[in-house]
XYZ file of C-alpha atoms in Angstrom:
727
model
C 253.362 -30.383 200.552
C 253.434 -34.080 201.376
C 250.069 -35.863 201.707
C 251.292 -39.196 202.921
C 255.068 -39.438 203.218
C 255.715 -42.819 204.761
C 252.797 -44.468 203.016
C 254.046 -43.181 199.693
C 251.385 -40.522 199.151
C 251.507 -38.177 196.226
C 251.831 -34.448 196.612
C 248.795 -32.597 197.843
C 248.629 -30.600 194.639
C 248.325 -33.748 192.571
C 245.700 -35.227 194.853
C 243.636 -32.082 194.682
C 244.061 -31.839 190.923
C 242.954 -35.347 190.144
C 240.386 -35.458 192.973
C 241.009 -39.176 193.149
C 241.930 -39.906 196.777
C 239.134 -38.762 199.061
C 240.044 -38.014 202.655
C 237.372 -40.320 204.001
C 238.705 -43.281 202.047
C 242.237 -42.639 203.188
C 240.932 -42.470 206.722
C 239.468 -45.187 205.935
C 251.608 -65.072 200.176
C 253.415 -65.090 200.696
C 256.914 -65.985 199.788
C 255.540 -68.356 197.247
C 257.772 -71.287 196.411
C 257.396 -73.357 193.269
C 257.254 -77.080 193.939
C 257.609 -79.839 191.432
C 253.891 -80.043 190.777
C 253.259 -76.430 189.745
C 250.007 -75.425 188.045
C 249.178 -77.756 185.160
C 246.644 -76.849 182.506
C 245.035 -79.874 180.861
C 245.034 -80.104 177.113
C 241.324 -79.810 176.514
C 239.032 -78.758 179.332
C 237.216 -75.645 180.425
C 238.598 -75.988 183.938
C 242.246 -75.197 184.614
C 242.678 -78.147 186.907
C 244.272 -78.497 190.291
C 246.739 -75.838 191.367
C 249.446 -77.001 193.718
C 252.832 -76.125 195.069
C 253.951 -72.701 196.226
C 250.663 -71.079 195.243
C 248.358 -73.091 197.500
C 245.872 -75.699 196.294
C 242.714 -75.342 194.222
C 240.457 -77.568 192.189
C 238.289 -75.754 189.652
C 236.660 -72.797 191.424
C 237.480 -74.135 194.894
C 240.682 -73.274 196.753
C 241.503 -75.318 199.834
C 244.736 -73.671 200.986
C 246.667 -70.434 200.550
C 249.978 -68.953 201.644
C 248.886 -65.318 201.729
C 247.198 -65.379 205.145
C 249.999 -67.144 207.053
C 253.004 -67.392 204.674
C 252.725 -71.149 205.203
C 250.680 -73.521 203.069
C 247.802 -73.639 205.557
C 244.339 -75.028 204.764
C 241.803 -72.222 204.534
C 239.600 -74.126 206.967
C 242.340 -73.802 209.617
C 243.002 -70.089 208.998
C 241.251 -67.845 211.569
C 240.706 -64.907 209.210
C 238.583 -64.470 206.121
C 240.409 -65.339 202.882
C 238.937 -65.279 199.364
C 240.555 -66.963 196.369
C 239.823 -66.368 192.697
C 241.231 -69.314 190.752
C 242.483 -69.480 187.197
C 239.413 -71.532 186.258
C 237.070 -68.775 187.433
C 239.047 -66.027 185.680
C 238.941 -67.995 182.417
C 235.216 -68.733 182.653
C 234.379 -65.069 183.305
C 236.941 -63.741 180.778
C 238.437 -61.313 183.320
C 240.441 -58.588 181.574
C 241.780 -56.859 184.688
C 242.364 -57.546 188.366
C 239.276 -55.479 189.137
C 237.137 -57.640 186.857
C 238.613 -60.810 188.357
C 237.533 -59.664 191.847
C 234.040 -58.453 190.932
C 232.381 -61.590 192.392
C 234.442 -61.556 195.618
C 232.823 -60.866 198.991
C 233.680 -57.592 200.691
C 235.490 -56.152 197.664
C 234.441 -53.085 195.673
C 236.713 -53.483 192.661
C 235.155 -51.160 190.081
C 234.299 -48.020 192.008
C 235.412 -45.901 189.029
C 233.399 -47.991 186.570
C 234.571 -47.387 183.009
C 237.165 -44.841 184.183
C 239.558 -47.153 186.000
C 241.614 -48.746 183.224
C 244.778 -46.921 184.213
C 244.488 -47.645 187.942
C 242.523 -50.440 189.623
C 241.088 -48.636 192.704
C 240.394 -51.724 194.798
C 238.549 -51.434 198.131
C 237.894 -54.010 200.834
C 235.778 -53.416 203.925
C 235.691 -49.707 203.095
C 239.482 -49.200 202.843
C 242.002 -49.440 200.050
C 242.984 -52.995 199.218
C 246.769 -53.229 198.879
C 248.131 -55.132 195.867
C 251.013 -57.582 196.297
C 252.750 -59.608 193.607
C 253.884 -63.069 194.735
C 253.932 -61.868 198.330
C 255.821 -58.592 197.764
C 254.269 -55.137 198.014
C 253.376 -53.100 194.926
C 252.647 -49.370 194.669
C 248.995 -48.828 195.569
C 246.251 -46.288 194.884
C 246.459 -45.281 198.539
C 249.849 -43.696 198.093
C 251.207 -43.557 194.567
C 249.082 -41.372 192.303
C 248.895 -43.213 188.993
C 252.115 -45.276 189.229
C 250.101 -48.356 190.151
C 250.770 -51.615 188.300
C 247.958 -53.223 186.372
C 249.513 -56.480 185.192
C 247.510 -58.522 182.682
C 245.544 -61.169 184.654
C 246.319 -63.727 181.918
C 249.722 -64.016 183.614
C 248.207 -64.955 186.988
C 247.446 -68.389 188.431
C 245.160 -67.037 191.151
C 244.382 -64.016 193.319
C 244.276 -64.390 197.110
C 242.458 -61.740 199.155
C 243.226 -61.551 202.876
C 240.441 -59.430 204.365
C 241.349 -56.979 207.111
C 244.616 -55.897 208.780
C 247.722 -57.670 207.477
C 250.635 -55.738 209.019
C 251.761 -58.652 211.205
C 253.150 -60.351 208.088
C 253.537 -57.505 205.602
C 254.364 -54.335 207.550
C 252.805 -50.949 206.851
C 249.526 -51.326 204.987
C 245.973 -50.075 204.770
C 243.607 -52.038 207.012
C 241.413 -53.198 204.117
C 243.667 -56.158 203.446
C 245.932 -57.663 200.806
C 245.193 -58.795 197.260
C 248.092 -61.105 196.441
C 248.540 -61.648 192.699
C 250.085 -65.093 192.215
C 252.036 -65.526 188.980
C 251.841 -68.551 186.750
C 254.729 -70.875 187.628
C 256.969 -73.159 185.592
C 255.665 -76.668 185.096
C 257.480 -79.897 184.286
C 254.397 -81.090 182.372
C 254.176 -80.003 178.743
C 251.832 -77.035 178.299
C 251.004 -75.182 175.091
C 248.197 -72.678 174.559
C 247.582 -69.844 172.109
C 244.472 -67.690 171.864
C 242.910 -64.874 169.874
C 240.074 -62.629 171.047
C 237.912 -60.064 169.321
C 234.931 -58.064 170.472
C 233.153 -54.726 170.445
C 235.054 -51.430 170.305
C 237.312 -52.997 167.630
C 239.119 -55.297 170.075
C 242.156 -57.200 168.778
C 243.849 -59.457 171.333
C 246.112 -62.499 171.238
C 248.368 -64.420 173.601
C 250.216 -67.602 174.445
C 251.065 -69.720 177.475
C 253.909 -72.227 177.123
C 255.622 -74.472 179.647
C 257.461 -77.713 180.198
C 260.742 -79.343 181.160
C 263.989 -78.025 179.680
C 266.075 -81.154 180.258
C 265.548 -84.898 180.483
C 265.787 -85.220 184.254
C 263.264 -82.415 184.821
C 265.517 -80.344 187.061
C 264.869 -77.323 184.813
C 261.370 -76.238 183.802
C 259.985 -73.062 182.318
C 256.865 -70.963 181.721
C 256.502 -68.257 179.098
C 253.283 -66.251 179.023
C 252.531 -63.312 176.772
C 249.658 -61.264 175.376
C 248.890 -58.197 173.315
C 245.821 -55.965 173.210
C 244.551 -53.038 171.185
C 240.992 -51.793 171.607
C 238.771 -48.787 171.787
C 236.668 -48.057 174.863
C 233.121 -46.918 175.489
C 234.405 -43.320 175.519
C 235.042 -41.576 172.209
C 238.716 -41.184 171.232
C 239.971 -43.117 174.281
C 241.918 -46.303 173.584
C 243.558 -49.090 175.550
C 246.572 -51.043 174.339
C 249.209 -53.181 176.005
C 251.944 -55.729 175.468
C 252.745 -58.238 178.220
C 255.454 -60.916 178.524
C 256.333 -63.046 181.557
C 259.184 -65.576 181.415
C 259.864 -67.862 184.397
C 262.257 -70.712 185.090
C 262.606 -73.181 187.964
C 265.763 -75.058 188.882
C 265.327 -78.015 191.223
C 268.692 -79.724 191.717
C 267.267 -82.054 194.370
C 264.175 -82.838 196.392
C 265.074 -80.291 199.085
C 266.076 -77.230 197.038
C 264.326 -75.107 194.429
C 264.916 -71.725 192.823
C 262.266 -70.027 190.691
C 263.067 -66.834 188.779
C 260.020 -64.771 187.762
C 259.971 -61.775 185.427
C 257.188 -59.608 184.030
C 257.235 -56.762 181.528
C 254.227 -54.762 180.433
C 253.998 -51.713 178.242
C 250.723 -49.777 177.952
C 250.999 -47.142 175.186
C 247.355 -46.306 175.940
C 246.288 -47.058 179.505
C 242.630 -46.244 178.905
C 240.122 -43.592 179.914
C 240.142 -41.702 183.209
C 237.919 -38.681 183.851
C 234.786 -37.407 185.569
C 231.407 -35.953 184.659
C 229.149 -33.673 186.741
C 226.357 -35.179 188.812
C 223.876 -32.948 186.978
C 223.417 -34.594 183.603
C 224.644 -38.017 184.693
C 223.116 -38.791 188.080
C 220.601 -35.932 188.191
C 218.371 -34.333 185.571
C 219.827 -31.442 183.604
C 218.208 -28.677 181.511
C 220.739 -29.558 178.821
C 219.734 -33.230 178.692
C 221.583 -36.393 179.634
C 225.340 -36.715 179.265
C 226.265 -39.664 177.074
C 228.618 -42.294 178.566
C 230.472 -42.076 175.245
C 231.289 -38.371 175.615
C 234.899 -37.542 176.341
C 235.051 -34.562 178.741
C 238.822 -34.375 178.300
C 240.679 -33.447 175.131
C 241.705 -36.073 172.516
C 244.511 -33.851 171.266
C 246.020 -33.337 174.715
C 245.209 -36.430 176.746
C 247.684 -39.272 177.040
C 248.287 -42.042 179.527
C 251.286 -44.304 178.997
C 252.623 -46.828 181.457
C 255.686 -49.079 181.603
C 256.053 -51.643 184.372
C 258.270 -54.600 185.016
C 259.362 -56.833 187.847
C 262.200 -59.299 188.363
C 262.736 -61.568 191.328
C 263.195 -65.050 192.633
C 261.729 -67.524 195.113
C 264.247 -69.749 196.859
C 263.519 -72.657 199.191
C 265.771 -75.151 200.965
C 264.710 -77.896 203.373
C 267.508 -78.581 205.839
C 265.572 -81.559 207.163
C 261.900 -82.501 207.582
C 261.567 -79.948 210.391
C 263.446 -76.846 209.192
C 262.943 -74.887 205.957
C 264.449 -71.616 204.750
C 262.795 -69.394 202.116
C 263.833 -66.147 200.495
C 261.596 -64.017 198.295
C 263.297 -61.147 196.409
C 261.549 -58.777 194.004
C 262.387 -55.547 192.170
C 259.434 -53.701 190.635
C 259.549 -50.586 188.475
C 256.559 -48.528 187.339
C 256.742 -45.449 185.133
C 253.568 -43.505 184.429
C 253.244 -40.612 182.004
C 249.826 -39.025 182.353
C 248.417 -35.822 180.876
C 244.719 -35.057 180.955
C 242.133 -32.331 180.778
C 239.685 -32.879 183.654
C 236.158 -31.575 183.884
C 235.340 -29.619 187.031
C 231.613 -28.895 187.118
C 229.542 -26.423 185.171
C 230.599 -22.883 184.395
C 228.649 -20.471 186.583
C 225.334 -19.621 184.936
C 225.596 -22.329 182.255
C 223.622 -25.565 181.963
C 225.801 -27.034 179.197
C 229.428 -25.826 179.498
C 231.771 -27.473 181.997
C 234.879 -25.783 183.322
C 238.062 -27.772 182.895
C 241.699 -27.757 183.941
C 244.850 -29.201 182.380
C 246.922 -31.576 184.453
C 250.032 -33.665 183.967
C 251.595 -36.205 186.274
C 254.969 -37.735 185.403
C 256.039 -40.285 187.999
C 258.037 -43.402 188.582
C 258.286 -45.813 191.499
C 261.045 -48.325 192.225
C 260.333 -51.039 194.776
C 262.930 -53.449 196.113
C 261.808 -56.038 198.660
C 263.403 -59.061 200.288
C 261.631 -61.423 202.671
C 263.616 -64.064 204.582
C 261.715 -66.836 206.341
C 262.719 -69.715 208.569
C 259.992 -72.263 209.217
C 260.052 -75.093 211.738
C 257.588 -77.925 212.247
C 257.914 -79.160 215.822
C 255.993 -81.259 218.317
C 255.795 -80.962 222.106
C 253.866 -83.987 223.261
C 250.326 -83.900 221.815
C 250.824 -80.314 220.594
C 252.338 -79.626 217.178
C 253.737 -76.281 216.055
C 254.417 -74.614 212.728
C 256.717 -71.778 213.722
C 257.708 -69.015 211.329
C 260.472 -66.443 211.874
C 260.978 -63.678 209.343
C 262.969 -60.584 208.495
C 261.974 -58.393 205.560
C 263.211 -55.168 204.027
C 261.589 -52.697 201.650
C 263.256 -49.878 199.777
C 261.215 -47.397 197.731
C 262.393 -44.580 195.470
C 259.572 -42.460 194.127
C 259.441 -39.296 192.058
C 256.351 -37.379 191.054
C 256.366 -34.256 188.908
C 253.001 -32.485 188.662
C 251.642 -29.570 186.668
C 248.263 -27.846 186.930
C 246.795 -25.124 184.742
C 243.710 -23.812 182.990
C 241.878 -25.227 179.971
C 239.013 -24.009 177.754
C 235.485 -24.866 178.838
C 233.531 -27.493 176.903
C 229.907 -27.960 175.912
C 229.444 -31.428 177.442
C 226.417 -32.116 175.205
C 228.004 -30.968 171.926
C 231.774 -30.977 172.481
C 234.103 -28.887 170.333
C 237.721 -29.286 171.440
C 239.978 -26.228 171.449
C 243.785 -26.226 171.831
C 245.101 -26.784 175.345
C 248.451 -25.532 176.649
C 250.630 -27.844 178.728
C 250.909 -26.319 182.223
C 254.183 -25.646 183.986
C 255.308 -27.924 186.824
C 253.862 -26.947 190.199
C 255.348 -29.751 192.326
C 258.307 -32.112 192.102
C 258.535 -34.695 194.897
C 261.559 -36.940 195.512
C 260.578 -39.549 198.088
C 262.744 -42.250 199.666
C 261.390 -44.885 202.020
C 262.885 -47.749 203.995
C 261.175 -50.329 206.138
C 262.642 -53.165 208.216
C 260.452 -55.763 209.838
C 260.982 -58.651 212.264
C 258.111 -61.066 212.734
C 257.319 -64.376 214.372
C 254.288 -66.648 214.172
C 253.244 -69.905 215.766
C 250.431 -72.101 214.451
C 249.531 -74.529 217.213
C 247.526 -77.716 216.656
C 246.044 -79.630 219.574
C 243.425 -82.204 218.729
C 240.747 -80.351 216.781
C 241.890 -76.933 217.998
C 244.020 -74.571 215.919
C 245.562 -71.509 217.556
C 247.472 -68.823 215.663
C 249.640 -66.205 217.415
C 251.895 -63.724 215.654
C 253.742 -60.482 216.334
C 255.869 -58.025 214.388
C 258.113 -55.001 215.001
C 258.627 -52.469 212.173
C 261.026 -49.592 211.659
C 260.113 -47.179 208.846
C 261.850 -44.032 207.639
C 261.113 -41.659 204.790
C 262.102 -38.294 203.449
C 260.581 -36.037 200.816
C 262.373 -33.211 199.044
C 260.381 -30.860 196.801
C 262.589 -28.137 195.277
C 259.728 -26.405 193.471
C 257.753 -25.989 196.683
C 260.974 -25.489 198.661
C 260.106 -28.105 201.235
C 261.960 -30.987 202.845
C 260.392 -33.390 205.314
C 261.860 -36.403 207.119
C 260.096 -38.887 209.366
C 260.804 -42.111 211.172
C 258.342 -44.433 212.832
C 258.325 -47.622 214.836
C 255.316 -49.866 215.345
C 254.400 -53.190 216.918
C 251.467 -55.182 215.533
C 250.068 -58.578 216.415
C 247.206 -60.947 215.781
C 245.742 -64.077 217.224
C 242.986 -66.448 216.230
C 241.365 -69.703 217.249
C 239.616 -72.360 215.134
C 237.791 -75.541 216.080
C 237.513 -78.286 213.431
C 234.319 -80.308 213.624
C 234.262 -83.700 211.918
C 231.421 -82.641 209.625
C 233.564 -79.920 207.996
C 232.308 -76.960 210.011
C 235.039 -74.755 211.509
C 233.990 -71.784 213.676
C 236.728 -69.225 214.367
C 237.481 -65.946 216.102
C 240.413 -63.598 215.563
C 241.931 -60.230 216.418
C 244.421 -58.406 214.192
C 246.169 -55.028 214.080
C 247.777 -52.895 211.396
C 249.567 -49.582 211.039
C 250.165 -47.138 208.195
C 252.478 -44.111 208.519
C 251.122 -40.751 207.422
C 252.353 -37.185 207.103
C 250.908 -34.197 208.898
C 252.085 -31.039 210.634
C 250.922 -31.012 214.265
C 250.834 -27.924 216.441
C 254.156 -27.617 218.244
C 256.115 -29.227 215.387
C 255.575 -32.873 216.263
C 255.341 -35.508 213.517
C 252.066 -37.314 212.990
C 251.902 -40.835 214.374
C 250.895 -43.692 212.049
C 247.271 -44.607 211.736
C 246.457 -47.784 213.612
C 243.639 -50.245 213.049
C 242.158 -53.127 215.006
C 239.798 -55.793 213.743
C 237.647 -58.264 215.627
C 236.322 -61.023 213.420
C 234.206 -64.096 214.098
C 232.940 -66.536 211.546
C 232.535 -70.061 210.360
C 234.068 -71.978 207.473
C 232.501 -75.057 205.989
C 234.197 -77.639 203.808
C 231.766 -80.569 203.504
C 233.211 -84.013 203.095
C 232.680 -85.573 199.688
C 231.906 -82.261 197.965
C 234.351 -79.951 196.221
C 233.079 -76.780 197.856
C 234.041 -74.175 200.422
C 231.825 -71.704 202.296
C 232.825 -68.798 204.552
C 230.681 -66.534 206.740
C 232.402 -63.656 208.547
C 231.252 -60.904 210.920
C 233.786 -58.110 211.519
C 234.328 -54.844 213.375
C 237.267 -52.837 211.979
C 238.349 -49.450 213.318
C 241.091 -47.071 212.221
C 242.411 -44.404 214.617
C 244.908 -41.536 214.555
C 243.509 -40.308 211.235
C 244.693 -36.828 210.290
C 242.021 -34.141 210.553
C 241.914 -30.375 211.062
C 243.056 -28.897 214.386
C 240.172 -26.617 215.342
C 242.167 -24.881 218.088
C 245.150 -24.163 215.843
C 244.092 -23.313 212.257
C 246.587 -24.455 209.633
C 247.681 -27.444 211.685
C 246.431 -31.006 211.921
C 245.307 -33.192 214.768
C 244.899 -36.959 214.924
C 241.362 -37.095 216.255
C 239.971 -38.800 213.153
C 238.480 -42.296 213.296
C 236.764 -44.580 210.782
C 234.631 -47.581 211.710
C 233.732 -50.408 209.361
C 231.335 -53.173 210.346
C 229.798 -55.841 208.234
C 228.917 -59.358 207.233
C 230.483 -61.305 204.383
C 229.166 -64.557 202.962
C 231.019 -66.397 200.209
C 230.765 -69.812 198.575
C 232.685 -71.581 195.827
C 231.666 -74.983 194.560
C 232.514 -77.362 191.762
C 229.657 -79.705 192.537
C 230.337 -82.077 189.664
C 232.266 -82.264 186.420
C 229.493 -80.105 185.003
C 228.508 -77.419 187.522
C 230.654 -74.627 188.989
C 229.310 -71.914 191.284
C 230.558 -68.713 192.886
C 228.329 -66.654 195.171
C 228.801 -63.849 197.682
C 226.864 -61.345 199.747
C 228.217 -58.362 201.678
C 226.622 -55.990 204.158
C 228.905 -53.052 204.941
C 228.533 -50.070 207.251
C 231.634 -47.880 206.845
C 231.384 -44.542 208.666
C 233.658 -41.671 209.649
C 232.992 -41.659 213.375
C 235.278 -38.766 214.307
C 236.531 -35.891 212.155
C 236.929 -32.123 212.218
C 236.871 -31.888 208.402
C 233.995 -30.933 206.126
C 232.668 -32.064 202.759
C 230.907 -29.902 200.216
C 227.434 -30.351 198.802
C 226.304 -29.695 195.237
C 225.475 -26.060 196.047
C 228.857 -25.494 197.719
C 227.683 -25.724 201.329
C 230.032 -27.322 203.848
C 228.776 -30.217 205.984
C 230.725 -32.062 208.714
C 232.339 -35.350 207.701
C 231.705 -36.844 211.116
C 228.973 -39.437 211.006
C 229.057 -39.716 207.223
C 229.162 -42.973 205.297
C 232.356 -43.430 203.269
C 231.870 -42.349 199.676
C 231.253 -45.010 197.045
C 230.794 -47.817 199.589
C 227.425 -49.573 199.077
C 225.787 -51.192 202.079
C 224.765 -54.238 200.067
C 226.609 -56.291 197.454
C 225.314 -59.566 196.046
C 226.887 -61.665 193.272
C 226.121 -65.068 191.779
C 227.846 -66.903 188.922
C 227.025 -70.396 187.633
C 228.595 -72.396 184.816
C 227.245 -75.688 183.454
C 228.996 -77.938 180.908
C 227.550 -80.987 179.146
C 229.746 -84.090 179.263
C 227.562 -86.557 177.418
C 225.456 -86.897 174.290
C 225.844 -85.147 170.955
C 226.349 -81.763 172.647
C 229.130 -82.835 175.016
C 231.668 -80.089 175.496
C 229.044 -77.341 175.213
C 228.653 -75.136 178.260
C 226.808 -72.065 179.485
C 227.610 -69.508 182.163
C 225.553 -66.706 183.678
C 226.115 -64.210 186.451
C 224.218 -61.478 188.272
C 225.952 -58.620 190.073
C 223.933 -56.382 192.386
C 225.612 -53.252 193.732
C 223.563 -51.361 196.283
C 223.153 -47.611 196.481
C 226.104 -45.509 197.629
C 226.668 -41.891 198.663
C 229.086 -39.108 197.835
C 231.477 -37.636 200.414
C 228.904 -35.208 201.810
C 226.233 -37.957 201.839
C 223.846 -35.633 199.989
C 224.111 -37.337 196.582
C 222.695 -40.853 196.356
C 223.955 -43.108 193.570
C 221.205 -45.677 192.842
C 221.770 -49.414 192.930
C 222.593 -51.329 189.753
C 221.964 -54.918 188.729
C 224.160 -56.238 185.907
C 223.993 -59.536 184.046
C 226.971 -61.435 182.616
C 226.742 -64.462 180.325
C 228.984 -66.954 178.565
C 228.799 -69.775 176.023
C 231.767 -72.095 175.539
C 232.481 -75.188 173.519
C 235.315 -77.669 174.024
C 235.766 -79.693 170.839
C 237.398 -82.528 172.763
C 240.560 -82.273 170.670
C 242.476 -79.011 170.756
C 240.030 -76.125 170.398
C 238.114 -74.250 173.066
C 235.725 -71.575 171.771
C 233.993 -69.063 174.032
C 231.704 -66.052 173.846
C 231.400 -63.798 176.917
C 229.211 -60.761 177.478
C 229.735 -58.519 180.505
C 226.811 -56.232 181.366
C 224.857 -58.159 178.759
C 221.901 -55.749 178.575
C 224.155 -52.667 178.384
C 222.750 -51.132 181.560
C 223.811 -47.479 181.658
C 224.463 -46.394 185.224
C 226.635 -44.177 187.411
C 229.255 -46.209 189.276
C 230.043 -43.633 191.983
C 230.264 -39.954 192.849
C 232.948 -38.459 195.055
C 231.199 -35.104 194.851
C 228.953 -33.009 192.656
C 231.614 -32.544 189.965
C 233.236 -35.984 190.100
C 230.971 -38.833 189.012
C 231.899 -41.769 186.775
C 229.790 -43.921 184.508
C 229.810 -47.680 184.867
C 231.274 -49.977 182.242
C 228.803 -50.707 179.438
C 228.388 -53.959 177.549
C 231.616 -55.740 176.650
C 231.536 -58.688 174.242
C 234.531 -61.036 173.953
C 234.778 -63.875 171.427
C 237.815 -66.118 171.971
C 239.376 -69.154 170.343
C 242.023 -71.151 172.257
C 244.182 -73.869 170.777
C 245.916 -76.268 173.179
C 248.340 -79.059 172.371
């Protein structure tokens, strides 16, 4: 059975087996072009400097422009939709080891819903919905549709991460309404760049890497970047390891001022992708007669479990300026992800026992091949006092996806005193072959008149997909067509304040069997957003406040009149407030702060969720699982630039995650407040030494519960000691 054909969903058997994609959550850029002044890392400084060129612009923690929201290098202050940017400087200061960790201080984003059980898959959420990952403006497989074949590229290879909050289909086609997290790769630089580092830490961490760049010839028409890293470490869970090797070569050819070609490649191999499992609510979240389950206990089976991942991408960014008014860009990317996963999952307590959990064996062998091409023609025109930045585009996506799944029994386990017995590999129960195509035509006009900025854009998409499953003897084909649009208005006050209002739409195809044989229509979503952006003159800072109302319709739910069939009466509503500020107030002080209030509710559904005692309760009116109403984060970093201690710096952060609920809204996961800290020392010559602690006080907490049998512990203390040498 197909659980999400056009959106790339895995088979229903796999989704049920892993219990990883809850129905309520499912209900629930840019063609970057490298310019001559690509990101340049200074020889000896904590801050990574000013990012420019085809990635947008940033200085320290503060980004001032981004391509992701408009596919043009538009100032954030003039963009009528909320955009968050995590710069290289912030990732370095906080020692981010994954995309989820890099986004943990970002407004509106829940990036670690699985806590310490998300190493193999990032599980990013924004405004209550899945947050789609893109790499340099091209779509990647996501948690919303591709089981475990989700890339997790090492963030050391990234220059920045742009988050466009809310619907993004007008530029990117089919997508979840939560938004886009665009991972921007490090680009070649004509300025000499050399860095090597080593890192150690708790759990026996051994990590090293390098970042090299510079011109390849005397006239600077050829430049390169070569970034690599390796990691081997234990985790907080017994007998669960994480290891990876990452390499990313890139080269830019600029034969003249009007033409550039940048080739980007990434390869990553994860022999051990990390821990992924669940524990029961009783013993972790709730009291148990058997005691408290340790966060170090492995409920799986060390002799059976494995999670290996291979992923690579190859593509290019081409730009040619015909004249000052007209520019053509082409962004081409091929991405391949292979995931080999076998695991014994816990599934609640054995009936009548307070210590033994029932378990099942599961394997998931899958691979995804993504080919995308995005062609853009941009024109800068003027009609009297009105200027236009017009963008025309045509893009194409081709996806080939295979998922082979097996599900079987496994011996029970005393969760408080585990003794692991042999487990038999189950036979295959599903084998999906999925092919998808999507064509999109889009147009956008950014109009400037005095202090007014008006954005209008529209897009037409054609999507087809088919799924053949010989084991389940099924074959399904679908085709969809959708029109999406957005508009927004900004007014630029002289004092740096810029109020805005916008409306945007998105669509996401889905599979479902309707009574009478009709194919399910795509889900649609609409967002109204108002806010204000503030970029004060004379200060390197940027502040955003946003108020949004986001609704998703046509969600698949049960057809009460025709059992066994689906209807599209489901709806999810997400409302909230997001406040975010980044500031580099001086050479010494950097700040990042955010606050989020979120109310994400299933407003219409015929489905039910199950409580701890097995009772069924209606989903309608329930808060989406794992989505806290309140999130608050603050990070500050101060560096001394004078006296005998110059070069010494300190960083500290506080992350507050409010209480959340399970699917049935009968289990309450308490709030958690975590403290991060850092000490760093720049010798002023070549060395930069740093010591970071994440969850400094080793707060033990439950990150989330999907249901009574599927809770996950949060990540415990992580200590990282690094030495960087730059020349």
